[in-house]
CSV table of C-alpha atoms in Angstrom, one decimal:
chain,number,residue,atom,x,y,z
A,1,GLY,CA,178.0,108.5,44.8
A,2,HIS,CA,177.6,111.9,46.3
A,3,TRP,CA,179.6,113.6,49.0
A,4,GLY,CA,176.9,113.0,51.6
A,5,THR,CA,178.6,109.7,52.4
A,6,LEU,CA,182.2,109.1,53.4
A,7,MET,CA,183.8,107.0,50.7
A,8,PRO,CA,183.1,109.3,47.7
A,9,PHE,CA,184.3,112.2,49.8
A,10,LEU,CA,187.4,110.4,50.9
A,11,LYS,CA,188.3,109.2,47.4
A,12,GLY,CA,187.6,112.7,46.0
A,13,CYS,CA,189.9,114.3,48.6
A,14,LYS,CA,192.7,111.9,48.0
A,15,LYS,CA,192.4,112.2,44.2
A,16,GLN,CA,192.4,116.0,44.3
A,17,LEU,CA,194.7,116.6,47.3
A,18,GLY,CA,196.7,113.5,47.8
A,19,GLU,CA,197.5,112.2,51.2
A,20,PRO,CA,197.4,114.5,54.2
A,21,ARG,CA,200.7,116.3,54.8
A,22,ARG,CA,203.0,114.9,57.4
A,23,PRO,CA,203.2,117.0,60.5
A,24,ILE,CA,206.4,118.7,61.5
A,25,PRO,CA,208.1,116.7,64.2
A,26,ARG,CA,207.6,118.2,67.7
A,27,SER,CA,211.3,118.6,68.1
A,28,ARG,CA,211.4,121.0,65.2
A,29,GLU,CA,208.3,123.0,66.1
A,30,PHE,CA,210.0,125.1,68.8
A,31,SER,CA,213.0,126.0,66.5
A,32,ILE,CA,210.5,127.3,63.9
A,33,PHE,CA,208.7,129.4,66.4
A,34,GLU,CA,211.9,130.8,67.9
A,35,GLY,CA,212.7,132.2,64.5
A,36,LEU,CA,209.5,134.1,64.2
A,37,LYS,CA,209.2,137.8,65.0
A,38,GLY,CA,206.0,139.3,66.4
A,39,PRO,CA,204.7,142.7,65.3
A,40,ASP,CA,206.4,145.9,66.6
A,41,VAL,CA,203.1,147.1,67.9
A,42,TRP,CA,200.4,144.6,68.9
A,43,PRO,CA,196.8,145.5,67.9
A,44,HIS,CA,194.4,146.4,70.6
A,45,ALA,CA,192.6,143.4,72.1
A,46,ILE,CA,190.3,142.6,75.0
A,47,PRO,CA,192.0,140.5,77.6
A,48,VAL,CA,190.7,136.9,77.8
A,49,ASP,CA,189.4,137.3,81.4
A,50,GLU,CA,187.2,140.2,80.2
A,51,LEU,CA,185.5,138.2,77.4
A,52,ASP,CA,183.0,136.6,79.8
A,53,MET,CA,183.3,133.3,78.1
A,54,ALA,CA,182.9,129.9,79.7
A,55,LEU,CA,182.8,131.3,83.2
A,56,VAL,CA,181.1,129.1,85.7
A,57,LYS,CA,179.4,131.3,88.2
A,58,GLY,CA,177.9,130.4,91.6
A,59,THR,CA,178.8,127.8,94.1
A,60,ASP,CA,177.8,124.7,92.0
A,61,GLN,CA,181.1,123.9,90.3
A,62,TRP,CA,179.6,121.3,87.9
A,63,GLN,CA,182.5,121.7,85.5
A,64,LEU,CA,185.2,120.3,87.9
A,65,PRO,CA,184.5,116.6,87.3
A,66,ILE,CA,184.5,117.2,83.6
A,67,LEU,CA,187.8,119.1,83.6
A,68,SER,CA,189.4,116.5,85.8
A,69,ARG,CA,188.2,113.6,83.6
A,70,PHE,CA,189.0,115.4,80.3
A,71,PRO,CA,192.1,117.6,80.8
A,72,MET,CA,192.7,119.6,77.6
A,73,SER,CA,196.3,120.3,76.7
A,74,GLU,CA,198.7,119.2,74.0
A,75,ASP,CA,200.5,117.1,76.6
A,76,ASP,CA,197.2,115.4,77.6
A,77,ALA,CA,196.4,114.8,74.0
A,78,VAL,CA,199.7,113.1,73.3
A,79,SER,CA,199.4,111.1,76.5
A,80,ASN,CA,195.9,109.9,75.5
A,81,MET,CA,197.2,109.0,72.0
A,82,ASP,CA,200.2,107.1,73.3
A,83,CYS,CA,198.1,105.3,75.9
A,84,PHE,CA,195.6,104.3,73.2
A,85,PHE,CA,198.3,103.0,70.9
A,86,SER,CA,199.9,101.0,73.6
A,87,SER,CA,196.8,99.4,75.0
A,88,GLY,CA,193.7,99.7,72.7
A,89,TYR,CA,194.7,100.4,69.1
A,90,GLU,CA,195.3,96.9,68.0
A,91,ARG,CA,191.8,95.9,69.2
A,92,TYR,CA,190.0,99.0,67.9
A,93,GLU,CA,188.6,97.3,64.8
A,94,GLN,CA,186.8,94.7,66.9
A,95,ASP,CA,186.1,96.7,70.1
A,96,ARG,CA,185.3,100.2,68.8
A,97,SER,CA,181.6,100.0,69.6
A,98,ARG,CA,182.2,98.7,73.1
A,99,ALA,CA,182.5,101.9,75.3
A,100,ASP,CA,182.3,99.6,78.3
A,101,ILE,CA,185.8,98.2,77.5
A,102,GLU,CA,188.7,100.3,78.7
A,103,GLY,CA,190.9,101.3,75.8
A,104,SER,CA,188.3,100.5,73.1
A,105,THR,CA,188.1,104.2,72.1
A,106,SER,CA,191.0,106.7,71.7
A,107,LYS,CA,189.5,109.5,73.8
A,108,LEU,CA,190.9,111.9,71.3
A,109,SER,CA,187.7,113.4,69.8
A,110,ALA,CA,187.7,116.5,72.0
A,111,HIS,CA,191.4,117.0,71.4
A,112,LEU,CA,190.9,116.8,67.7
A,113,ARG,CA,188.0,119.3,68.0
A,114,ILE,CA,189.8,121.9,70.0
A,115,GLY,CA,193.2,121.4,68.2
A,116,THR,CA,195.4,120.1,71.0
A,117,ILE,CA,196.3,117.3,68.6
A,118,SER,CA,196.5,117.4,64.8
A,119,PRO,CA,194.4,115.0,62.8
A,120,ASN,CA,197.5,114.7,60.5
A,121,GLU,CA,199.6,113.5,63.5
A,122,LEU,CA,197.0,110.9,64.4
A,123,TYR,CA,196.6,109.9,60.8
A,124,TYR,CA,200.3,109.2,60.4
A,125,LYS,CA,200.5,107.5,63.8
A,126,ILE,CA,197.9,105.1,62.4
A,127,GLU,CA,199.4,104.7,58.9
A,128,ASP,CA,202.9,104.2,60.4
A,129,SER,CA,201.8,101.7,63.0
A,130,GLY,CA,202.6,98.6,61.1
A,131,LEU,CA,199.1,97.2,61.4
A,132,ASP,CA,197.7,95.8,58.2
A,133,TYR,CA,195.1,97.8,56.4
A,134,GLU,CA,192.1,95.6,57.4
A,135,HIS,CA,192.9,96.3,61.1
A,136,ARG,CA,193.4,100.0,60.8
A,137,LYS,CA,190.9,101.1,58.0
A,138,THR,CA,188.0,102.1,60.3
A,139,ILE,CA,189.9,104.4,62.6
A,140,SER,CA,191.7,106.0,59.7
A,141,ARG,CA,188.5,106.6,57.9
A,142,ARG,CA,186.9,108.1,61.0
A,143,LEU,CA,189.4,110.9,60.9
A,144,PHE,CA,187.9,112.0,57.6
A,145,TRP,CA,184.3,112.0,58.9
A,146,ARG,CA,185.0,115.2,60.7
A,147,ASP,CA,186.1,116.9,57.5
A,148,LEU,CA,183.1,115.4,55.7
A,149,ALA,CA,180.9,117.1,58.3
A,150,TYR,CA,182.6,120.4,57.7
A,151,PHE,CA,182.2,120.0,54.0
A,152,GLN,CA,178.5,119.1,54.3
A,153,LEU,CA,177.8,122.2,56.5
A,154,LEU,CA,179.5,124.4,53.9
A,155,ASN,CA,177.7,122.9,51.0
A,156,PHE,CA,174.4,122.1,52.6
A,157,PRO,CA,173.9,125.0,54.9
A,158,ASN,CA,170.2,124.1,55.5
A,159,MET,CA,171.2,120.9,57.2
A,160,ARG,CA,171.2,122.7,60.5
A,161,GLU,CA,167.4,122.8,60.2
A,162,ARG,CA,166.7,120.0,57.6
A,163,SER,CA,168.3,116.6,57.0
A,164,ILE,CA,170.2,116.2,53.8
A,165,ARG,CA,168.6,112.8,53.7
A,166,SER,CA,164.9,113.4,53.5
A,167,HIS,CA,163.8,110.1,55.0
A,168,TYR,CA,165.1,111.4,58.4
A,169,GLU,CA,162.6,114.3,58.3
A,170,GLU,CA,160.0,112.1,59.9
A,171,THR,CA,162.1,111.6,63.1
A,172,GLU,CA,160.3,112.9,66.2
A,173,TRP,CA,162.3,115.1,68.5
A,174,VAL,CA,161.7,116.2,72.0
A,175,THR,CA,160.6,119.8,72.2
A,176,GLY,CA,159.5,122.5,74.6
A,177,GLU,CA,160.3,122.3,78.3
A,178,GLU,CA,161.5,118.8,78.2
A,179,GLU,CA,164.0,119.7,75.4
A,180,GLY,CA,165.3,122.6,77.6
A,181,ARG,CA,165.6,120.3,80.6
A,182,ARG,CA,167.6,117.7,78.7
A,183,VAL,CA,169.9,120.3,77.0
A,184,ARG,CA,170.7,121.8,80.5
A,185,ALA,CA,171.4,118.4,81.9
A,186,TRP,CA,173.7,117.6,79.0
A,187,LYS,CA,175.6,121.0,79.3
A,188,GLU,CA,176.0,120.4,83.1
A,189,GLY,CA,177.1,116.7,82.8
A,190,ARG,CA,174.0,115.5,84.6
A,191,THR,CA,172.3,113.2,82.1
A,192,GLY,CA,172.8,110.1,84.2
A,193,TYR,CA,174.7,108.4,81.5
A,194,PRO,CA,178.5,108.3,82.2
A,195,LEU,CA,179.2,107.8,78.6
A,196,VAL,CA,177.5,111.1,77.7
A,197,GLU,CA,179.0,113.0,80.6
């Protein structure tokens, strides 16, 4: 197999790198940071509020429902993870494709993406759960899909424009004005599909 699919990639990673490292327990993180010393003189930087990033301007505050539904902090990530493990984790293997069932998904994708929770922490929460392999294999593997995607983007840089699987090249995509309208609706959380928003 090639590393365009998950299992050869996963087996190769585990063979070359072993299991992911165990995260440092949260109780020890603060003591590690307390012992660090910053530089005597900080380099010049632009203040965050002057970067003009992710600012919502105008009176239409479309981001507020998104921010209230998906708060992004380490505490929120840990809370989501704990809630998932107490109410949905054991059913994940059977319910994972049922977004209409509360608790069927972990709601951790965004937290993993922005780093408010470590994939290693989630990996070991899964591995240490006591659930047998057949009932935890899918969610464990899905953590590696993210890394497979990064690997593919590095090694197949043209995949931003062309599929690494040529049979997908015939897929028809919406273009032009309609494409712009749909992208704006997605960015503003106005697709009409709660699952997407």
